[in-house]
Amino acid sequence: MVHSGGRTVVQAVCGIRCANPKCIWSGPDHLCDYNADAENGRFAPWVTLADGSKVIKYCSMQCWSSYRRDQMKLPQSQQDPDIGVILCSQCGREVQMNIAKRGTRDCRCSVGCLPPMSDEQKRQIATLFEADRIRERRWAEREPRRADAPPPPGLVRRKFPGSPRPKQDVLQEYRGWYDAGAAKEPMWSVWYSGPEDVFRWRWEFDCGCVEERLTCSDDPQLILDGSDRDPYRSRQWLPHGQYRCGGGEHPRPSLPLRDIASWDECSGRRLLPPDPVKPQHGIPSNVWAITRHGDQRWVADWKATLTCGHQIEVQRNVDWTPEQGLKRSTPARLKEMRLELAKAYAPEPIPDHDRKLLDAGWPELGSYLDCRLCPIVRTVVAYEPLGWLVAPVKQVRARRQKSRREVLQERIRRTERELKQLRKELGDEL
């Protein structure tokens, strides 16, 4: 970065062009370094166009905020809808991002310049997948799970009190959802299971709640191998065997702070604007005056896994490395902090979060180490299979035609039995 005319200008270091034609830094030809997506606080992906150039929607938080501020001053009819729009250099269409990850190509108008699929193309692809024929073969080959099959380790099979929902109601509800989706999307049958492929369960979670679930298999091992989506990051799944209970509000247990099990990936760096002068997030003004960053700064985004198995995303200084670890307070300083906090909150006890920080040595990133998923995820302890949503059709196996050799062998065995019986009767006569 260099200073020019009282403002900071980000130098071109990786050849990414800002798509905002009114960029406050240096206009549409401005080249920028890694930046932040101002709309959701995550890294914005750049797009590699057909001519090889790299474009990003906004080159900084200031770029985005100044555009929004200037546009809000204008009547809606005069607002510029094209600011920040990335057009493909080959087909001219607007580029639509598909995932918020640095350096990934777009699914439509990147180097390949592939247009969206038409409904007819989707139908052709669905035909190539032969989803219906595969399902029919799977139904014919489906072997029902034995009733005396042992449950997987860690699970118990038992009958729960009460009655499940009527099967016909569940079938009607699922069929309505499936048919509505299939009417709008030709690839629906490839993406989702039909009613004939759905198995019903009742699961008991470790919180005591019993919930009905639908899966694509009657094997209870699927319970241990599957999971729900992460409620805070919808693109990711929880670790195997962890689910969200829909049984209502549950008490949130106070758990000790976790530690970092592994630093998985540095997803890039970005330029953050100065912190506002007004205290944020309920932080007292005297504390905010000490912790506030008055200048813009570069930070690196890191993905890490906690000792509980859940993932977090945190900010670190750009020169920080995992070998440096997290700093903690010394025992002497922790003792002083306990006295200070006890005095500050008297006559009330020290809040639970501060107490956990003290017990863990007041580490950096303490709020992230207080895992927000652990208190809300559940595991399954027992299950009750309810059967397929659509009962499998019993296949009548055709009798196999015996060969000439098998027919003769059967006649020999029958003749030997008759001879044995005749010899026995003759012996009785003598």
CSV table of C-alpha atoms in Angstrom, one decimal:
chain,number,residue,atom,x,y,z
A,1,MET,CA,0.0,0.0,0.0
A,2,VAL,CA,1.1,3.6,-0.7
A,3,HIS,CA,-0.3,6.9,0.4
A,4,SER,CA,-1.4,9.4,-2.3
A,5,GLY,CA,-3.1,12.6,-1.7
A,6,GLY,CA,-4.0,11.8,1.9
A,7,ARG,CA,-5.6,8.4,1.0
A,8,THR,CA,-4.3,4.9,0.9
A,9,VAL,CA,-4.2,3.1,-2.4
A,10,VAL,CA,-3.9,-0.7,-2.7
A,11,GLN,CA,-1.2,-1.6,-5.2
A,12,ALA,CA,-1.7,-4.3,-7.8
A,13,VAL,CA,-0.1,-7.4,-6.6
A,14,CYS,CA,-2.2,-10.2,-8.2
A,15,GLY,CA,-3.8,-8.7,-11.2
A,16,ILE,CA,-7.4,-8.8,-10.1
A,17,ARG,CA,-9.5,-5.9,-11.6
A,18,CYS,CA,-12.3,-4.2,-9.6
A,19,ALA,CA,-15.6,-4.4,-11.5
A,20,ASN,CA,-17.0,-1.3,-9.9
A,21,PRO,CA,-16.6,1.5,-12.5
A,22,LYS,CA,-16.9,4.1,-9.8
A,23,CYS,CA,-14.3,2.5,-7.5
A,24,ILE,CA,-13.1,5.2,-5.0
A,25,TRP,CA,-9.5,4.0,-5.4
A,26,SER,CA,-8.7,4.3,-9.0
A,27,GLY,CA,-11.7,3.4,-11.2
A,28,PRO,CA,-12.5,0.3,-13.3
A,29,ASP,CA,-8.9,-0.4,-14.2
A,30,HIS,CA,-7.8,-0.6,-10.6
A,31,LEU,CA,-6.0,-3.8,-9.7
A,32,CYS,CA,-6.5,-5.1,-6.2
A,33,ASP,CA,-5.1,-7.6,-3.8
A,34,TYR,CA,-7.1,-10.0,-1.7
A,35,ASN,CA,-10.3,-8.3,-0.4
A,36,ALA,CA,-13.4,-8.8,1.7
A,37,ASP,CA,-16.9,-9.4,0.4
A,38,ALA,CA,-18.7,-6.5,2.1
A,39,GLU,CA,-22.1,-8.0,1.7
A,40,ASN,CA,-21.5,-11.0,4.0
A,41,GLY,CA,-18.1,-10.5,5.6
A,42,ARG,CA,-16.6,-13.4,3.7
A,43,PHE,CA,-14.0,-13.6,1.0
A,44,ALA,CA,-15.4,-12.7,-2.4
A,45,PRO,CA,-14.4,-15.1,-5.2
A,46,TRP,CA,-12.7,-13.7,-8.2
A,47,VAL,CA,-13.7,-14.8,-11.7
A,48,THR,CA,-11.3,-15.7,-14.5
A,49,LEU,CA,-13.0,-14.5,-17.7
A,50,ALA,CA,-12.5,-16.0,-21.2
A,51,ASP,CA,-9.8,-13.4,-22.1
A,52,GLY,CA,-7.8,-14.6,-19.0
A,53,SER,CA,-8.4,-11.4,-17.0
A,54,LYS,CA,-9.4,-11.7,-13.3
A,55,VAL,CA,-12.3,-9.6,-12.0
A,56,ILE,CA,-13.7,-9.1,-8.5
A,57,LYS,CA,-17.0,-7.4,-7.7
A,58,TYR,CA,-15.7,-4.9,-5.1
A,59,CYS,CA,-12.0,-4.4,-4.2
A,60,SER,CA,-12.6,-3.4,-0.6
A,61,MET,CA,-15.1,-2.6,2.1
A,62,GLN,CA,-14.7,1.1,1.3
A,63,CYS,CA,-15.4,0.4,-2.3
A,64,TRP,CA,-18.7,-1.3,-1.5
A,65,SER,CA,-19.8,1.1,1.2
A,66,SER,CA,-19.1,4.3,-0.8
A,67,TYR,CA,-21.1,2.9,-3.8
A,68,ARG,CA,-24.0,2.1,-1.5
A,69,ARG,CA,-23.8,5.5,0.2
A,70,ASP,CA,-23.7,7.4,-3.1
A,71,GLN,CA,-26.5,5.3,-4.6
A,72,MET,CA,-28.8,5.8,-1.6
A,73,LYS,CA,-28.6,9.6,-2.2
A,74,LEU,CA,-30.2,9.2,-5.6
A,75,PRO,CA,-33.8,8.5,-6.6
A,76,GLN,CA,-34.3,4.8,-7.4
A,77,SER,CA,-34.9,5.6,-11.0
A,78,GLN,CA,-31.5,7.2,-11.2
A,79,GLN,CA,-29.5,4.6,-9.4
A,80,ASP,CA,-26.9,2.7,-11.5
A,81,PRO,CA,-27.8,-1.0,-11.6
A,82,ASP,CA,-24.6,-1.9,-13.4
A,83,ILE,CA,-22.1,-1.0,-10.7
A,84,GLY,CA,-20.2,-4.1,-9.6
A,85,VAL,CA,-21.7,-6.3,-12.3
A,86,ILE,CA,-19.1,-8.7,-13.9
A,87,LEU,CA,-19.8,-9.3,-17.6
A,88,CYS,CA,-18.2,-12.3,-19.4
A,89,SER,CA,-15.7,-11.1,-21.9
A,90,GLN,CA,-16.8,-13.8,-24.4
A,91,CYS,CA,-20.6,-14.0,-24.3
A,92,GLY,CA,-21.4,-10.7,-22.6
A,93,ARG,CA,-23.7,-12.2,-19.9
A,94,GLU,CA,-23.5,-11.4,-16.3
A,95,VAL,CA,-21.3,-13.8,-14.3
A,96,GLN,CA,-23.2,-15.5,-11.4
A,97,MET,CA,-21.0,-16.7,-8.5
A,98,ASN,CA,-21.8,-20.1,-7.1
A,99,ILE,CA,-19.6,-20.4,-4.1
A,100,ALA,CA,-17.8,-17.9,-1.8
A,101,LYS,CA,-14.3,-19.2,-2.1
A,102,ARG,CA,-11.3,-17.5,-3.4
A,103,GLY,CA,-10.0,-18.4,-6.9
A,104,THR,CA,-12.9,-20.6,-7.9
A,105,ARG,CA,-14.3,-20.4,-11.4
A,106,ASP,CA,-18.0,-19.5,-11.9
A,107,CYS,CA,-20.4,-22.2,-13.0
A,108,ARG,CA,-21.7,-20.2,-16.0
A,109,CYS,CA,-19.5,-17.6,-17.6
A,110,SER,CA,-15.9,-18.3,-16.8
A,111,VAL,CA,-13.2,-19.7,-19.1
A,112,GLY,CA,-15.5,-22.3,-20.4
A,113,CYS,CA,-18.4,-19.8,-20.9
A,114,LEU,CA,-21.1,-22.4,-20.5
A,115,PRO,CA,-24.7,-21.1,-20.6
A,116,PRO,CA,-27.3,-22.4,-18.1
A,117,MET,CA,-28.9,-25.7,-19.1
A,118,SER,CA,-32.3,-25.6,-20.7
A,119,ASP,CA,-35.1,-27.8,-19.4
A,120,GLU,CA,-34.7,-30.1,-22.5
A,121,GLN,CA,-31.0,-30.6,-21.7
A,122,LYS,CA,-31.9,-31.4,-18.1
A,123,ARG,CA,-34.4,-34.0,-19.3
A,124,GLN,CA,-31.8,-35.5,-21.6
A,125,ILE,CA,-29.4,-35.8,-18.7
A,126,ALA,CA,-32.0,-37.3,-16.4
A,127,THR,CA,-32.7,-39.9,-19.2
A,128,LEU,CA,-29.0,-40.7,-19.4
A,129,PHE,CA,-28.9,-41.2,-15.7
A,130,GLU,CA,-31.8,-43.7,-16.1
A,131,ALA,CA,-33.0,-42.8,-12.6
A,132,ASP,CA,-36.4,-44.6,-13.0
A,133,ARG,CA,-34.8,-47.8,-14.4
A,134,ILE,CA,-32.2,-47.8,-11.7
A,135,ARG,CA,-34.9,-47.4,-9.1
A,136,GLU,CA,-36.9,-50.3,-10.5
A,137,ARG,CA,-33.9,-52.6,-10.5
A,138,ARG,CA,-33.1,-51.6,-6.9
A,139,TRP,CA,-36.7,-52.3,-5.9
A,140,ALA,CA,-36.5,-55.7,-7.5
A,141,GLU,CA,-33.2,-56.5,-5.8
A,142,ARG,CA,-34.1,-55.1,-2.4
A,143,GLU,CA,-33.8,-57.6,0.4
A,144,PRO,CA,-35.7,-56.7,3.5
A,145,ARG,CA,-33.6,-56.4,6.6
A,146,ARG,CA,-34.0,-59.3,9.0
A,147,ALA,CA,-36.1,-58.6,12.1
A,148,ASP,CA,-33.5,-60.3,14.3
A,149,ALA,CA,-30.5,-58.5,12.8
A,150,PRO,CA,-28.5,-56.9,15.7
A,151,PRO,CA,-28.4,-53.1,16.0
A,152,PRO,CA,-25.1,-51.3,15.3
A,153,PRO,CA,-22.8,-50.8,18.4
A,154,GLY,CA,-24.0,-47.8,20.4
A,155,LEU,CA,-27.6,-48.0,19.3
A,156,VAL,CA,-30.6,-49.8,20.8
A,157,ARG,CA,-33.6,-51.0,18.9
A,158,ARG,CA,-36.9,-50.8,20.8
A,159,LYS,CA,-40.6,-49.9,20.6
A,160,PHE,CA,-41.3,-46.3,21.7
A,161,PRO,CA,-44.5,-45.4,23.5
A,162,GLY,CA,-47.2,-43.7,21.6
A,163,SER,CA,-48.2,-44.0,18.0
A,164,PRO,CA,-46.3,-42.5,14.9
A,165,ARG,CA,-48.0,-40.4,12.4
A,166,PRO,CA,-50.4,-42.3,10.0
A,167,LYS,CA,-48.4,-43.7,7.2
A,168,GLN,CA,-50.9,-42.4,4.6
A,169,ASP,CA,-50.5,-38.8,5.8
A,170,VAL,CA,-46.7,-39.0,5.6
A,171,LEU,CA,-46.9,-40.6,2.1
A,172,GLN,CA,-49.3,-37.9,0.9
A,173,GLU,CA,-47.2,-35.1,2.3
A,174,TYR,CA,-43.9,-36.5,0.8
A,175,ARG,CA,-45.5,-37.3,-2.6
A,176,GLY,CA,-46.9,-33.8,-2.8
A,177,TRP,CA,-43.5,-32.3,-2.2
A,178,TYR,CA,-41.8,-34.6,-4.6
A,179,ASP,CA,-44.3,-34.1,-7.4
A,180,ALA,CA,-44.3,-30.3,-7.0
A,181,GLY,CA,-40.5,-30.3,-7.3
A,182,ALA,CA,-40.5,-32.7,-10.3
A,183,ALA,CA,-43.0,-30.5,-12.1
A,184,LYS,CA,-40.6,-27.5,-11.9
A,185,GLU,CA,-37.2,-29.2,-12.2
A,186,PRO,CA,-36.5,-32.0,-14.8
A,187,MET,CA,-33.5,-33.2,-12.8
A,188,TRP,CA,-35.5,-33.6,-9.6
A,189,SER,CA,-35.7,-37.4,-9.9
A,190,VAL,CA,-31.8,-37.5,-10.1
A,191,TRP,CA,-31.3,-35.3,-7.0
A,192,TYR,CA,-34.0,-36.6,-4.7
A,193,SER,CA,-35.4,-39.9,-3.7
A,194,GLY,CA,-38.9,-40.9,-4.8
A,195,PRO,CA,-41.5,-42.1,-2.2
A,196,GLU,CA,-40.7,-45.7,-3.1
A,197,ASP,CA,-37.1,-45.1,-1.8
A,198,VAL,CA,-37.9,-43.6,1.5
A,199,PHE,CA,-37.8,-45.5,4.8
A,200,ARG,CA,-39.5,-44.3,8.0
A,201,TRP,CA,-37.9,-44.3,11.5
A,202,ARG,CA,-38.5,-43.0,15.0
A,203,TRP,CA,-35.3,-41.9,16.6
A,204,GLU,CA,-34.6,-41.2,20.3
A,205,PHE,CA,-31.9,-38.5,20.9
A,206,ASP,CA,-29.7,-38.3,24.0
A,207,CYS,CA,-31.9,-35.5,25.2
A,208,GLY,CA,-34.9,-37.9,25.5
A,209,CYS,CA,-36.9,-36.5,22.5
A,210,VAL,CA,-38.4,-38.9,20.0
A,211,GLU,CA,-38.6,-37.7,16.4
A,212,GLU,CA,-39.7,-39.2,13.1
A,213,ARG,CA,-37.1,-39.3,10.4
A,214,LEU,CA,-37.0,-40.3,6.7
A,215,THR,CA,-33.9,-41.9,5.1
A,216,CYS,CA,-33.1,-43.8,1.9
A,217,SER,CA,-32.2,-47.1,3.6
A,218,ASP,CA,-33.5,-49.5,6.2
A,219,ASP,CA,-30.0,-50.1,7.6
A,220,PRO,CA,-29.6,-48.5,11.0
A,221,GLN,CA,-25.9,-48.1,10.4
A,222,LEU,CA,-26.9,-45.1,8.3
A,223,ILE,CA,-27.8,-43.3,11.6
A,224,LEU,CA,-24.2,-43.4,12.7
A,225,ASP,CA,-22.8,-42.5,9.2
A,226,GLY,CA,-25.2,-39.6,8.5
A,227,SER,CA,-25.6,-36.2,10.0
A,228,ASP,CA,-27.6,-32.9,9.7
A,229,ARG,CA,-26.3,-29.7,8.1
A,230,ASP,CA,-24.4,-27.2,10.1
A,231,PRO,CA,-27.0,-24.7,11.3
A,232,TYR,CA,-24.4,-21.8,11.0
A,233,ARG,CA,-22.8,-22.9,7.7
A,234,SER,CA,-25.4,-24.4,5.5
A,235,ARG,CA,-22.8,-25.7,2.9
A,236,GLN,CA,-21.2,-27.9,5.5
A,237,TRP,CA,-22.4,-31.0,7.4
A,238,LEU,CA,-22.0,-31.8,11.1
A,239,PRO,CA,-19.6,-34.6,12.0
A,240,HIS,CA,-21.0,-38.2,11.5
A,241,GLY,CA,-23.8,-39.2,13.9
A,242,GLN,CA,-24.7,-35.6,15.0
A,243,TYR,CA,-28.1,-34.2,14.5
A,244,ARG,CA,-30.4,-31.2,15.5
A,245,CYS,CA,-33.3,-32.1,17.7
A,246,GLY,CA,-36.6,-30.5,16.6
A,247,GLY,CA,-38.3,-31.3,19.9
A,248,GLY,CA,-38.4,-27.6,21.0
A,249,GLU,CA,-36.2,-25.6,23.4
A,250,HIS,CA,-33.6,-27.4,25.3
A,251,PRO,CA,-31.4,-26.2,28.2
A,252,ARG,CA,-28.0,-25.1,27.0
A,253,PRO,CA,-25.4,-26.8,29.2
A,254,SER,CA,-22.3,-24.8,30.2
A,255,LEU,CA,-19.3,-26.6,28.7
A,256,PRO,CA,-15.6,-25.9,29.2
A,257,LEU,CA,-13.7,-24.1,26.4
A,258,ARG,CA,-12.3,-26.3,23.7
A,259,ASP,CA,-8.8,-26.2,22.2
A,260,ILE,CA,-7.5,-26.1,18.7
A,261,ALA,CA,-7.0,-29.7,17.4
A,262,SER,CA,-5.7,-28.6,14.0
A,263,TRP,CA,-5.2,-25.5,11.8
A,264,ASP,CA,-6.7,-26.7,8.5
A,265,GLU,CA,-6.4,-24.0,5.9
A,266,CYS,CA,-5.7,-20.3,5.4
A,267,SER,CA,-8.3,-19.2,2.9
A,268,GLY,CA,-6.7,-15.9,2.1
A,269,ARG,CA,-6.3,-12.4,3.5
A,270,ARG,CA,-8.4,-9.2,3.4
A,271,LEU,CA,-8.2,-5.5,4.2
A,272,LEU,CA,-10.5,-4.5,7.1
A,273,PRO,CA,-11.6,-0.9,7.5
A,274,PRO,CA,-11.0,1.0,10.8
A,275,ASP,CA,-13.3,0.1,13.7
A,276,PRO,CA,-16.0,2.6,14.4
A,277,VAL,CA,-15.5,5.1,17.2
A,278,LYS,CA,-18.8,4.1,18.8
A,279,PRO,CA,-18.4,0.9,20.9
A,280,GLN,CA,-19.7,-2.2,19.2
A,281,HIS,CA,-21.1,-5.6,20.4
A,282,GLY,CA,-22.0,-4.2,23.9
A,283,ILE,CA,-18.3,-3.7,24.8
A,284,PRO,CA,-17.8,-1.0,27.5
A,285,SER,CA,-16.5,2.3,26.2
A,286,ASN,CA,-13.3,2.1,28.3
A,287,VAL,CA,-12.5,-1.4,27.0
A,288,TRP,CA,-13.4,-0.4,23.4
A,289,ALA,CA,-11.0,2.5,23.6
A,290,ILE,CA,-8.2,0.0,24.3
A,291,THR,CA,-9.1,-2.8,21.9
A,292,ARG,CA,-10.4,-0.6,19.0
A,293,HIS,CA,-8.3,-0.6,15.8
A,294,GLY,CA,-8.2,2.9,14.5
A,295,ASP,CA,-6.5,2.1,11.2
A,296,GLN,CA,-7.3,-0.3,8.4
A,297,ARG,CA,-5.4,-3.5,8.6
A,298,TRP,CA,-4.8,-6.7,6.8
A,299,VAL,CA,-6.0,-10.0,8.4
A,300,ALA,CA,-5.8,-13.6,7.3
A,301,ASP,CA,-8.8,-16.0,7.6
A,302,TRP,CA,-8.0,-19.4,9.0
A,303,LYS,CA,-10.2,-22.5,9.2
A,304,ALA,CA,-9.5,-24.7,12.3
A,305,THR,CA,-11.0,-27.8,13.9
A,306,LEU,CA,-11.7,-27.8,17.6
A,307,THR,CA,-11.0,-30.8,19.9
A,308,CYS,CA,-14.7,-31.5,19.9
A,309,GLY,CA,-14.6,-32.1,16.1
A,310,HIS,CA,-16.4,-28.9,15.1
A,311,GLN,CA,-14.9,-26.3,12.7
A,312,ILE,CA,-14.4,-22.6,13.2
A,313,GLU,CA,-13.2,-19.7,11.0
A,314,VAL,CA,-11.1,-17.1,12.7
A,315,GLN,CA,-9.0,-14.0,11.9
A,316,ARG,CA,-5.3,-13.9,12.5
A,317,ASN,CA,-2.5,-11.4,11.7
A,318,VAL,CA,-1.1,-11.9,8.2
A,319,ASP,CA,2.3,-12.9,9.6
A,320,TRP,CA,0.9,-15.4,12.1
A,321,THR,CA,1.6,-19.1,11.6
A,322,PRO,CA,0.1,-22.1,13.4
A,323,GLU,CA,3.4,-22.9,15.0
A,324,GLN,CA,2.9,-19.8,17.2
A,325,GLY,CA,-0.2,-21.2,18.8
A,326,LEU,CA,-2.6,-19.2,20.9
A,327,LYS,CA,-1.3,-16.9,23.6
A,328,ARG,CA,-2.5,-17.4,27.2
A,329,SER,CA,-2.1,-15.3,30.4
A,330,THR,CA,0.4,-16.2,33.0
A,331,PRO,CA,-0.7,-17.7,36.3
A,332,ALA,CA,0.1,-14.5,38.1
A,333,ARG,CA,-2.0,-12.4,35.7
A,334,LEU,CA,-4.8,-14.9,35.9
A,335,LYS,CA,-4.9,-14.5,39.7
A,336,GLU,CA,-5.0,-10.7,39.3
A,337,MET,CA,-7.8,-11.0,36.8
A,338,ARG,CA,-9.9,-13.2,39.1
A,339,LEU,CA,-9.7,-10.5,41.8
A,340,GLU,CA,-10.5,-7.7,39.3
A,341,LEU,CA,-13.5,-9.5,37.9
A,342,ALA,CA,-14.8,-10.6,41.3
A,343,LYS,CA,-14.6,-7.0,42.4
A,344,ALA,CA,-16.2,-5.6,39.2
A,345,TYR,CA,-19.2,-8.0,39.3
A,346,ALA,CA,-19.7,-8.0,43.1
A,347,PRO,CA,-22.0,-8.9,44.7
A,348,GLU,CA,-22.9,-11.1,41.7
A,349,PRO,CA,-20.6,-14.0,40.8
A,350,ILE,CA,-18.3,-13.8,37.8
A,351,PRO,CA,-20.3,-14.6,34.6
A,352,ASP,CA,-20.0,-18.1,33.2
A,353,HIS,CA,-18.2,-17.1,30.0
A,354,ASP,CA,-15.5,-15.1,31.9
A,355,ARG,CA,-15.2,-18.0,34.4
A,356,LYS,CA,-14.5,-20.5,31.6
A,357,LEU,CA,-12.0,-18.1,30.1
A,358,LEU,CA,-10.2,-17.9,33.4
A,359,ASP,CA,-10.2,-21.7,33.8
A,360,ALA,CA,-8.7,-22.1,30.3
A,361,GLY,CA,-6.0,-19.5,30.9
A,362,TRP,CA,-7.7,-16.7,29.1
A,363,PRO,CA,-6.6,-17.8,25.6
A,364,GLU,CA,-6.8,-15.8,22.4
A,365,LEU,CA,-10.0,-16.4,20.4
A,366,GLY,CA,-11.7,-17.4,23.6
A,367,SER,CA,-15.2,-16.7,22.2
A,368,TYR,CA,-14.5,-19.1,19.3
A,369,LEU,CA,-13.2,-21.8,21.7
A,370,ASP,CA,-16.5,-21.7,23.5
A,371,CYS,CA,-18.1,-24.0,20.9
A,372,ARG,CA,-21.6,-23.0,19.9
A,373,LEU,CA,-22.4,-26.3,18.3
A,374,CYS,CA,-21.7,-28.6,21.2
A,375,PRO,CA,-24.6,-27.4,23.3
A,376,ILE,CA,-27.2,-27.9,20.5
A,377,VAL,CA,-26.1,-31.1,18.6
A,378,ARG,CA,-27.6,-34.4,19.6
A,379,THR,CA,-26.8,-38.1,19.0
A,380,VAL,CA,-29.2,-41.0,18.5
A,381,VAL,CA,-29.3,-43.6,21.3
A,382,ALA,CA,-32.3,-45.8,20.1
A,383,TYR,CA,-34.4,-46.3,17.0
A,384,GLU,CA,-37.6,-47.9,15.9
A,385,PRO,CA,-38.0,-48.9,12.3
A,386,LEU,CA,-41.4,-48.1,10.9
A,387,GLY,CA,-41.0,-49.5,7.4
A,388,TRP,CA,-40.8,-48.3,3.8
A,389,LEU,CA,-43.1,-45.4,2.9
A,390,VAL,CA,-44.3,-47.5,0.0
A,391,ALA,CA,-44.3,-51.2,0.8
A,392,PRO,CA,-42.0,-53.2,-1.6
A,393,VAL,CA,-43.9,-55.4,-4.1
A,394,LYS,CA,-43.2,-59.0,-3.4
A,395,GLN,CA,-41.4,-60.5,-6.3
A,396,VAL,CA,-42.8,-64.0,-7.4
A,397,ARG,CA,-39.8,-66.0,-8.6
A,398,ALA,CA,-40.4,-68.2,-11.6
A,399,ARG,CA,-39.5,-71.9,-11.0
A,400,ARG,CA,-36.3,-73.0,-12.7
A,401,GLN,CA,-36.7,-75.7,-15.3
A,402,LYS,CA,-34.8,-78.8,-14.3
A,403,SER,CA,-32.3,-80.3,-16.7
A,404,ARG,CA,-32.5,-83.9,-18.1
A,405,ARG,CA,-29.8,-85.0,-15.8
A,406,GLU,CA,-31.5,-83.6,-12.7
A,407,VAL,CA,-34.8,-85.3,-13.7
A,408,LEU,CA,-33.0,-88.7,-14.0
A,409,GLN,CA,-31.2,-88.3,-10.7
A,410,GLU,CA,-34.6,-87.6,-9.0
A,411,ARG,CA,-36.1,-90.7,-10.6
A,412,ILE,CA,-33.1,-92.8,-9.3
A,413,ARG,CA,-33.6,-91.5,-5.7
A,414,ARG,CA,-37.3,-92.2,-5.9
A,415,THR,CA,-36.7,-95.7,-7.2
A,416,GLU,CA,-34.2,-96.4,-4.4
A,417,ARG,CA,-36.6,-95.3,-1.7
A,418,GLU,CA,-39.3,-97.7,-3.2
A,419,LEU,CA,-36.8,-100.6,-3.3
A,420,LYS,CA,-35.8,-100.0,0.3
A,421,GLN,CA,-39.5,-100.0,1.3
A,422,LEU,CA,-40.1,-103.3,-0.6
A,423,ARG,CA,-37.1,-105.0,1.0
A,424,LYS,CA,-38.4,-104.0,4.4
A,425,GLU,CA,-41.9,-105.5,3.7
A,426,LEU,CA,-40.3,-108.7,2.4
A,427,GLY,CA,-38.3,-109.1,5.6
A,428,ASP,CA,-41.4,-108.7,7.7
A,429,GLU,CA,-43.1,-111.6,5.7
A,430,LEU,CA,-40.3,-114.0,6.3
